[in-house]
């Protein structure tokens, strides 16, 4: 089982602004070379700094767990659930395919442990167990996910399960996922203790979620990753720089490394657009000069220039 990283939530404002025209080029009018099918970068005020097909229908994969976590945080905040509640693992939850924590049928685990599994290990069995615990059944929890999505304005999103494994009816867009991410950051800053740790340990296995996007990350972190063959490699990013906050959604990159390269490229663009970094100068244009004279061999003698004939 591979661990899929996720990074801590932090408070930020969600101010709905009229979307700016989608940016399609980087500074100096150079297009951004991205493998992702759909990308959206928002600043602190929710303004669009870069967009590539942000309304395109897409499989969300494990980014679905952002809504699972939202509903869990809502239940905890309202007192309908407690961090240390014992959760009974059903046979259905234990059989949920990878990625998994390895939960066993009939065992109990604290809700806190399962939420750490969802958030840090991206464990599908934990997501099903949480859904059944909070909703009674996964189907009832999914209905609550869709009702909350409608309430939050996710007009092009439909959830079919709590974990993100493929389902033809489960779809979303970069626009909706950015809105969900921003609302999660805004509405539940108290979730930092849940997602603030760098590692999660279950049955002796350590899951690490630190994937810096730059050599000096400086507040740029992976919030959630996801992958299925249908979806490709998806990524939700939360970034802080010089007091400004950014949310980035990347959908459908061809590989995980390309998804992070796409994120670096788009974030740099956003930093340039907001004046937080200076855009690199364009490559110098070579000036055309006289063609170089080929070196002569030792045995060769260059012909002498013809002398002018006397008049």
PDB file of C-alpha atoms in Angstrom, residues 21-225:
ATOM      1  CA  UNK A  21     -10.450  36.116 -18.067  1.00  0.00           C
ATOM      2  CA  UNK A  22      -8.573  32.832 -18.030  1.00  0.00           C
ATOM      3  CA  UNK A  23      -4.837  33.256 -18.306  1.00  0.00           C
ATOM      4  CA  UNK A  24      -3.248  31.063 -20.954  1.00  0.00           C
ATOM      5  CA  UNK A  25       0.312  32.314 -21.057  1.00  0.00           C
ATOM      6  CA  UNK A  26       3.099  32.902 -18.618  1.00  0.00           C
ATOM      7  CA  UNK A  27       5.133  36.118 -18.176  1.00  0.00           C
ATOM      8  CA  UNK A  28       6.913  37.344 -21.280  1.00  0.00           C
ATOM      9  CA  UNK A  29       4.045  35.827 -23.346  1.00  0.00           C
ATOM     10  CA  UNK A  30       5.490  32.329 -23.167  1.00  0.00           C
ATOM     11  CA  UNK A  31       2.775  29.632 -22.974  1.00  0.00           C
ATOM     12  CA  UNK A  32       2.830  27.339 -19.954  1.00  0.00           C
ATOM     13  CA  UNK A  33       3.864  23.809 -20.900  1.00  0.00           C
ATOM     14  CA  UNK A  34       1.549  21.570 -18.869  1.00  0.00           C
ATOM     15  CA  UNK A  35       0.635  17.902 -19.096  1.00  0.00           C
ATOM     16  CA  UNK A  36      -2.541  18.404 -17.041  1.00  0.00           C
ATOM     17  CA  UNK A  37      -5.912  18.434 -18.792  1.00  0.00           C
ATOM     18  CA  UNK A  38      -7.500  20.984 -16.444  1.00  0.00           C
ATOM     19  CA  UNK A  39      -5.924  23.574 -14.115  1.00  0.00           C
ATOM     20  CA  UNK A  40      -7.174  26.444 -11.948  1.00  0.00           C
ATOM     21  CA  UNK A  41      -5.179  28.825  -9.730  1.00  0.00           C
ATOM     22  CA  UNK A  42      -6.969  31.270  -7.390  1.00  0.00           C
ATOM     23  CA  UNK A  43      -5.564  34.015  -5.179  1.00  0.00           C
ATOM     24  CA  UNK A  44      -6.703  35.063  -1.686  1.00  0.00           C
ATOM     25  CA  UNK A  45      -9.744  36.904  -3.070  1.00  0.00           C
ATOM     26  CA  UNK A  46     -10.761  33.979  -5.257  1.00  0.00           C
ATOM     27  CA  UNK A  47      -9.605  35.706  -8.438  1.00  0.00           C
ATOM     28  CA  UNK A  48      -8.427  33.561 -11.307  1.00  0.00           C
ATOM     29  CA  UNK A  49      -4.678  33.852 -11.909  1.00  0.00           C
ATOM     30  CA  UNK A  50      -4.444  30.967 -14.343  1.00  0.00           C
ATOM     31  CA  UNK A  51      -6.978  28.626 -15.909  1.00  0.00           C
ATOM     32  CA  UNK A  52      -6.866  25.798 -18.403  1.00  0.00           C
ATOM     33  CA  UNK A  53     -10.283  24.265 -19.138  1.00  0.00           C
ATOM     34  CA  UNK A  54     -11.428  24.818 -15.521  1.00  0.00           C
ATOM     35  CA  UNK A  55     -15.051  23.863 -16.262  1.00  0.00           C
ATOM     36  CA  UNK A  56     -14.173  20.625 -18.040  1.00  0.00           C
ATOM     37  CA  UNK A  57     -15.880  17.536 -16.624  1.00  0.00           C
ATOM     38  CA  UNK A  58     -13.359  15.254 -14.926  1.00  0.00           C
ATOM     39  CA  UNK A  59     -13.050  12.241 -12.618  1.00  0.00           C
ATOM     40  CA  UNK A  60     -11.975  13.586  -9.195  1.00  0.00           C
ATOM     41  CA  UNK A  61     -10.331  10.390  -7.830  1.00  0.00           C
ATOM     42  CA  UNK A  62      -9.218  10.859  -4.193  1.00  0.00           C
ATOM     43  CA  UNK A  63      -9.997  14.583  -4.231  1.00  0.00           C
ATOM     44  CA  UNK A  64     -13.474  13.267  -3.303  1.00  0.00           C
ATOM     45  CA  UNK A  65     -12.031  12.822   0.197  1.00  0.00           C
ATOM     46  CA  UNK A  66     -11.985  16.602   0.587  1.00  0.00           C
ATOM     47  CA  UNK A  67     -15.784  16.418   0.927  1.00  0.00           C
ATOM     48  CA  UNK A  68     -15.550  13.381   3.233  1.00  0.00           C
ATOM     49  CA  UNK A  69     -13.263  15.431   5.480  1.00  0.00           C
ATOM     50  CA  UNK A  70     -15.530  18.478   5.206  1.00  0.00           C
ATOM     51  CA  UNK A  71     -18.540  16.527   6.504  1.00  0.00           C
ATOM     52  CA  UNK A  72     -16.440  14.923   9.244  1.00  0.00           C
ATOM     53  CA  UNK A  73     -15.198  18.345  10.384  1.00  0.00           C
ATOM     54  CA  UNK A  74     -18.763  19.636  10.293  1.00  0.00           C
ATOM     55  CA  UNK A  75     -19.965  16.761  12.509  1.00  0.00           C
ATOM     56  CA  UNK A  76     -17.116  17.286  14.971  1.00  0.00           C
ATOM     57  CA  UNK A  77     -17.711  21.036  15.083  1.00  0.00           C
ATOM     58  CA  UNK A  78     -21.442  20.525  15.711  1.00  0.00           C
ATOM     59  CA  UNK A  79     -20.831  17.952  18.463  1.00  0.00           C
ATOM     60  CA  UNK A  80     -22.501  15.099  16.541  1.00  0.00           C
ATOM     61  CA  UNK A  81     -19.204  13.192  16.682  1.00  0.00           C
ATOM     62  CA  UNK A  82     -16.188  13.131  18.958  1.00  0.00           C
ATOM     63  CA  UNK A  83     -12.543  12.572  18.042  1.00  0.00           C
ATOM     64  CA  UNK A  84     -12.250   9.465  20.221  1.00  0.00           C
ATOM     65  CA  UNK A  85     -15.551   7.845  19.205  1.00  0.00           C
ATOM     66  CA  UNK A  86     -15.010   4.095  18.624  1.00  0.00           C
ATOM     67  CA  UNK A  87     -15.845   3.179  15.037  1.00  0.00           C
ATOM     68  CA  UNK A  88     -16.831  -0.405  14.235  1.00  0.00           C
ATOM     69  CA  UNK A  89     -15.318  -1.533  10.925  1.00  0.00           C
ATOM     70  CA  UNK A  90     -17.857  -3.321   8.721  1.00  0.00           C
ATOM     71  CA  UNK A  91     -17.063  -6.118   6.293  1.00  0.00           C
ATOM     72  CA  UNK A  92     -17.819  -3.723   3.442  1.00  0.00           C
ATOM     73  CA  UNK A  93     -15.367  -1.132   4.750  1.00  0.00           C
ATOM     74  CA  UNK A  94     -12.659  -3.749   5.315  1.00  0.00           C
ATOM     75  CA  UNK A  95     -12.995  -4.941   1.704  1.00  0.00           C
ATOM     76  CA  UNK A  96     -12.772  -1.474   0.118  1.00  0.00           C
ATOM     77  CA  UNK A  97      -9.893  -1.701  -2.395  1.00  0.00           C
ATOM     78  CA  UNK A  98      -6.594   0.113  -2.179  1.00  0.00           C
ATOM     79  CA  UNK A  99      -5.209   2.401  -1.014  1.00  0.00           C
ATOM     80  CA  UNK A 100      -5.880   0.938   2.436  1.00  0.00           C
ATOM     81  CA  UNK A 101      -4.953   1.048   6.094  1.00  0.00           C
ATOM     82  CA  UNK A 102      -5.592  -2.671   6.338  1.00  0.00           C
ATOM     83  CA  UNK A 103      -8.678  -2.435   8.558  1.00  0.00           C
ATOM     84  CA  UNK A 104     -10.161  -5.755   9.705  1.00  0.00           C
ATOM     85  CA  UNK A 105     -13.841  -6.703   9.838  1.00  0.00           C
ATOM     86  CA  UNK A 106     -15.251  -6.316  13.345  1.00  0.00           C
ATOM     87  CA  UNK A 107     -12.380  -4.287  14.812  1.00  0.00           C
ATOM     88  CA  UNK A 108     -12.890  -0.854  16.300  1.00  0.00           C
ATOM     89  CA  UNK A 109     -10.706   2.217  15.801  1.00  0.00           C
ATOM     90  CA  UNK A 110     -11.000   5.783  17.110  1.00  0.00           C
ATOM     91  CA  UNK A 111     -12.550   8.235  14.690  1.00  0.00           C
ATOM     92  CA  UNK A 112      -9.393  10.334  14.990  1.00  0.00           C
ATOM     93  CA  UNK A 113      -7.275   7.433  13.718  1.00  0.00           C
ATOM     94  CA  UNK A 114      -9.574   6.846  10.753  1.00  0.00           C
ATOM     95  CA  UNK A 115      -9.614  10.529   9.849  1.00  0.00           C
ATOM     96  CA  UNK A 116      -5.816  10.576   9.968  1.00  0.00           C
ATOM     97  CA  UNK A 117      -5.934   7.579   7.627  1.00  0.00           C
ATOM     98  CA  UNK A 118      -8.231   9.453   5.226  1.00  0.00           C
ATOM     99  CA  UNK A 119      -6.247  12.686   5.387  1.00  0.00           C
ATOM    100  CA  UNK A 120      -2.651  11.459   5.441  1.00  0.00           C
ATOM    101  CA  UNK A 121      -2.689   7.902   4.027  1.00  0.00           C
ATOM    102  CA  UNK A 122      -5.666   8.520   1.680  1.00  0.00           C
ATOM    103  CA  UNK A 123      -6.997   5.168   2.882  1.00  0.00           C
ATOM    104  CA  UNK A 124     -10.164   4.078   1.092  1.00  0.00           C
ATOM    105  CA  UNK A 125     -11.156   1.565   3.764  1.00  0.00           C
ATOM    106  CA  UNK A 126     -10.937   4.330   6.368  1.00  0.00           C
ATOM    107  CA  UNK A 127     -13.097   6.635   4.219  1.00  0.00           C
ATOM    108  CA  UNK A 128     -15.813   3.968   3.967  1.00  0.00           C
ATOM    109  CA  UNK A 129     -15.683   3.323   7.723  1.00  0.00           C
ATOM    110  CA  UNK A 130     -15.988   7.064   8.441  1.00  0.00           C
ATOM    111  CA  UNK A 131     -18.907   7.362   6.013  1.00  0.00           C
ATOM    112  CA  UNK A 132     -20.774   4.480   7.621  1.00  0.00           C
ATOM    113  CA  UNK A 133     -20.112   5.812  11.122  1.00  0.00           C
ATOM    114  CA  UNK A 134     -21.306   9.344  10.378  1.00  0.00           C
ATOM    115  CA  UNK A 135     -24.087   8.513   7.911  1.00  0.00           C
ATOM    116  CA  UNK A 136     -25.322   5.142   9.098  1.00  0.00           C
ATOM    117  CA  UNK A 137     -24.628   3.753   5.632  1.00  0.00           C
ATOM    118  CA  UNK A 138     -22.246   4.869   2.922  1.00  0.00           C
ATOM    119  CA  UNK A 139     -25.240   5.571   0.666  1.00  0.00           C
ATOM    120  CA  UNK A 140     -26.735   7.950   3.224  1.00  0.00           C
ATOM    121  CA  UNK A 141     -23.376   9.659   3.681  1.00  0.00           C
ATOM    122  CA  UNK A 142     -23.000  10.077  -0.091  1.00  0.00           C
ATOM    123  CA  UNK A 143     -26.449  11.678  -0.209  1.00  0.00           C
ATOM    124  CA  UNK A 144     -25.224  14.121   2.437  1.00  0.00           C
ATOM    125  CA  UNK A 145     -22.097  14.769   0.350  1.00  0.00           C
ATOM    126  CA  UNK A 146     -24.219  15.702  -2.654  1.00  0.00           C
ATOM    127  CA  UNK A 147     -26.545  17.859  -0.550  1.00  0.00           C
ATOM    128  CA  UNK A 148     -23.545  19.717   0.889  1.00  0.00           C
ATOM    129  CA  UNK A 149     -22.075  20.095  -2.590  1.00  0.00           C
ATOM    130  CA  UNK A 150     -25.298  21.742  -3.748  1.00  0.00           C
ATOM    131  CA  UNK A 151     -25.243  24.011  -0.690  1.00  0.00           C
ATOM    132  CA  UNK A 152     -21.640  25.053  -1.417  1.00  0.00           C
ATOM    133  CA  UNK A 153     -22.426  25.784  -5.064  1.00  0.00           C
ATOM    134  CA  UNK A 154     -20.636  22.806  -6.609  1.00  0.00           C
ATOM    135  CA  UNK A 155     -22.972  22.844  -9.582  1.00  0.00           C
ATOM    136  CA  UNK A 156     -20.990  20.452 -11.764  1.00  0.00           C
ATOM    137  CA  UNK A 157     -20.096  17.863  -9.126  1.00  0.00           C
ATOM    138  CA  UNK A 158     -21.708  14.540  -8.289  1.00  0.00           C
ATOM    139  CA  UNK A 159     -20.390  12.151  -5.649  1.00  0.00           C
ATOM    140  CA  UNK A 160     -20.964   8.389  -5.816  1.00  0.00           C
ATOM    141  CA  UNK A 161     -18.789   7.214  -2.923  1.00  0.00           C
ATOM    142  CA  UNK A 162     -16.744   8.579  -0.019  1.00  0.00           C
ATOM    143  CA  UNK A 163     -13.288   7.585  -1.270  1.00  0.00           C
ATOM    144  CA  UNK A 164     -12.970   8.412  -4.965  1.00  0.00           C
ATOM    145  CA  UNK A 165     -12.619   5.003  -6.601  1.00  0.00           C
ATOM    146  CA  UNK A 166     -13.940   5.029 -10.192  1.00  0.00           C
ATOM    147  CA  UNK A 167     -17.657   5.351 -10.805  1.00  0.00           C
ATOM    148  CA  UNK A 168     -19.093   6.640 -14.106  1.00  0.00           C
ATOM    149  CA  UNK A 169     -21.446   8.997 -12.262  1.00  0.00           C
ATOM    150  CA  UNK A 170     -18.754  10.544 -10.050  1.00  0.00           C
ATOM    151  CA  UNK A 171     -17.590  13.748 -11.733  1.00  0.00           C
ATOM    152  CA  UNK A 172     -16.368  17.236 -10.903  1.00  0.00           C
ATOM    153  CA  UNK A 173     -14.449  20.191 -12.319  1.00  0.00           C
ATOM    154  CA  UNK A 174     -11.387  22.179 -11.308  1.00  0.00           C
ATOM    155  CA  UNK A 175     -13.712  25.121 -10.534  1.00  0.00           C
ATOM    156  CA  UNK A 176     -15.840  23.089  -8.122  1.00  0.00           C
ATOM    157  CA  UNK A 177     -12.869  21.397  -6.463  1.00  0.00           C
ATOM    158  CA  UNK A 178     -11.161  24.753  -5.940  1.00  0.00           C
ATOM    159  CA  UNK A 179     -14.331  26.096  -4.321  1.00  0.00           C
ATOM    160  CA  UNK A 180     -14.583  22.999  -2.086  1.00  0.00           C
ATOM    161  CA  UNK A 181     -10.927  23.296  -1.088  1.00  0.00           C
ATOM    162  CA  UNK A 182     -11.262  26.973  -0.266  1.00  0.00           C
ATOM    163  CA  UNK A 183     -14.412  26.410   1.807  1.00  0.00           C
ATOM    164  CA  UNK A 184     -12.725  23.601   3.714  1.00  0.00           C
ATOM    165  CA  UNK A 185      -9.801  25.892   4.489  1.00  0.00           C
ATOM    166  CA  UNK A 186     -12.137  28.713   5.491  1.00  0.00           C
ATOM    167  CA  UNK A 187     -14.848  26.923   7.432  1.00  0.00           C
ATOM    168  CA  UNK A 188     -12.770  24.549   9.569  1.00  0.00           C
ATOM    169  CA  UNK A 189      -9.413  25.996  10.643  1.00  0.00           C
ATOM    170  CA  UNK A 190      -9.864  23.922  13.802  1.00  0.00           C
ATOM    171  CA  UNK A 191      -8.987  20.875  11.691  1.00  0.00           C
ATOM    172  CA  UNK A 192      -5.296  21.843  11.840  1.00  0.00           C
ATOM    173  CA  UNK A 193      -4.598  19.413  14.704  1.00  0.00           C
ATOM    174  CA  UNK A 194      -5.947  16.586  12.532  1.00  0.00           C
ATOM    175  CA  UNK A 195      -3.907  17.451   9.478  1.00  0.00           C
ATOM    176  CA  UNK A 196      -1.006  19.255  11.122  1.00  0.00           C
ATOM    177  CA  UNK A 197       1.252  16.255  11.688  1.00  0.00           C
ATOM    178  CA  UNK A 198       3.839  15.188   9.148  1.00  0.00           C
ATOM    179  CA  UNK A 199       3.325  11.451   9.617  1.00  0.00           C
ATOM    180  CA  UNK A 200       0.680   8.906  10.480  1.00  0.00           C
ATOM    181  CA  UNK A 201       1.488   5.518  12.020  1.00  0.00           C
ATOM    182  CA  UNK A 202      -0.859   2.532  11.886  1.00  0.00           C
ATOM    183  CA  UNK A 203       0.153  -1.014  12.754  1.00  0.00           C
ATOM    184  CA  UNK A 204       3.796  -0.088  12.625  1.00  0.00           C
ATOM    185  CA  UNK A 205       3.637   1.480   9.170  1.00  0.00           C
ATOM    186  CA  UNK A 206       4.621   5.138   8.841  1.00  0.00           C
ATOM    187  CA  UNK A 207       2.916   7.350   6.260  1.00  0.00           C
ATOM    188  CA  UNK A 208       4.604  10.629   5.383  1.00  0.00           C
ATOM    189  CA  UNK A 209       2.868  13.464   3.617  1.00  0.00           C
ATOM    190  CA  UNK A 210       5.696  15.947   3.042  1.00  0.00           C
ATOM    191  CA  UNK A 211       6.160  16.592  -0.666  1.00  0.00           C
ATOM    192  CA  UNK A 212       7.733  20.036  -1.124  1.00  0.00           C
ATOM    193  CA  UNK A 213       7.151  21.584  -4.525  1.00  0.00           C
ATOM    194  CA  UNK A 214      10.263  23.745  -4.321  1.00  0.00           C
ATOM    195  CA  UNK A 215      13.680  23.270  -2.769  1.00  0.00           C
ATOM    196  CA  UNK A 216      12.608  25.972  -0.318  1.00  0.00           C
ATOM    197  CA  UNK A 217       8.883  25.163   0.047  1.00  0.00           C
ATOM    198  CA  UNK A 218       8.078  28.330   2.019  1.00  0.00           C
ATOM    199  CA  UNK A 219       4.437  27.408   2.678  1.00  0.00           C
ATOM    200  CA  UNK A 220       3.776  25.685  -0.646  1.00  0.00           C
ATOM    201  CA  UNK A 221       2.407  22.259   0.162  1.00  0.00           C
ATOM    202  CA  UNK A 222       0.380  19.395  -1.264  1.00  0.00           C
ATOM    203  CA  UNK A 223      -3.081  19.364   0.276  1.00  0.00           C
ATOM    204  CA  UNK A 224      -4.451  16.244  -1.457  1.00  0.00           C
ATOM    205  CA  UNK A 225      -3.417  13.960  -4.275  1.00  0.00           C
TER     206      UNK A 225
END
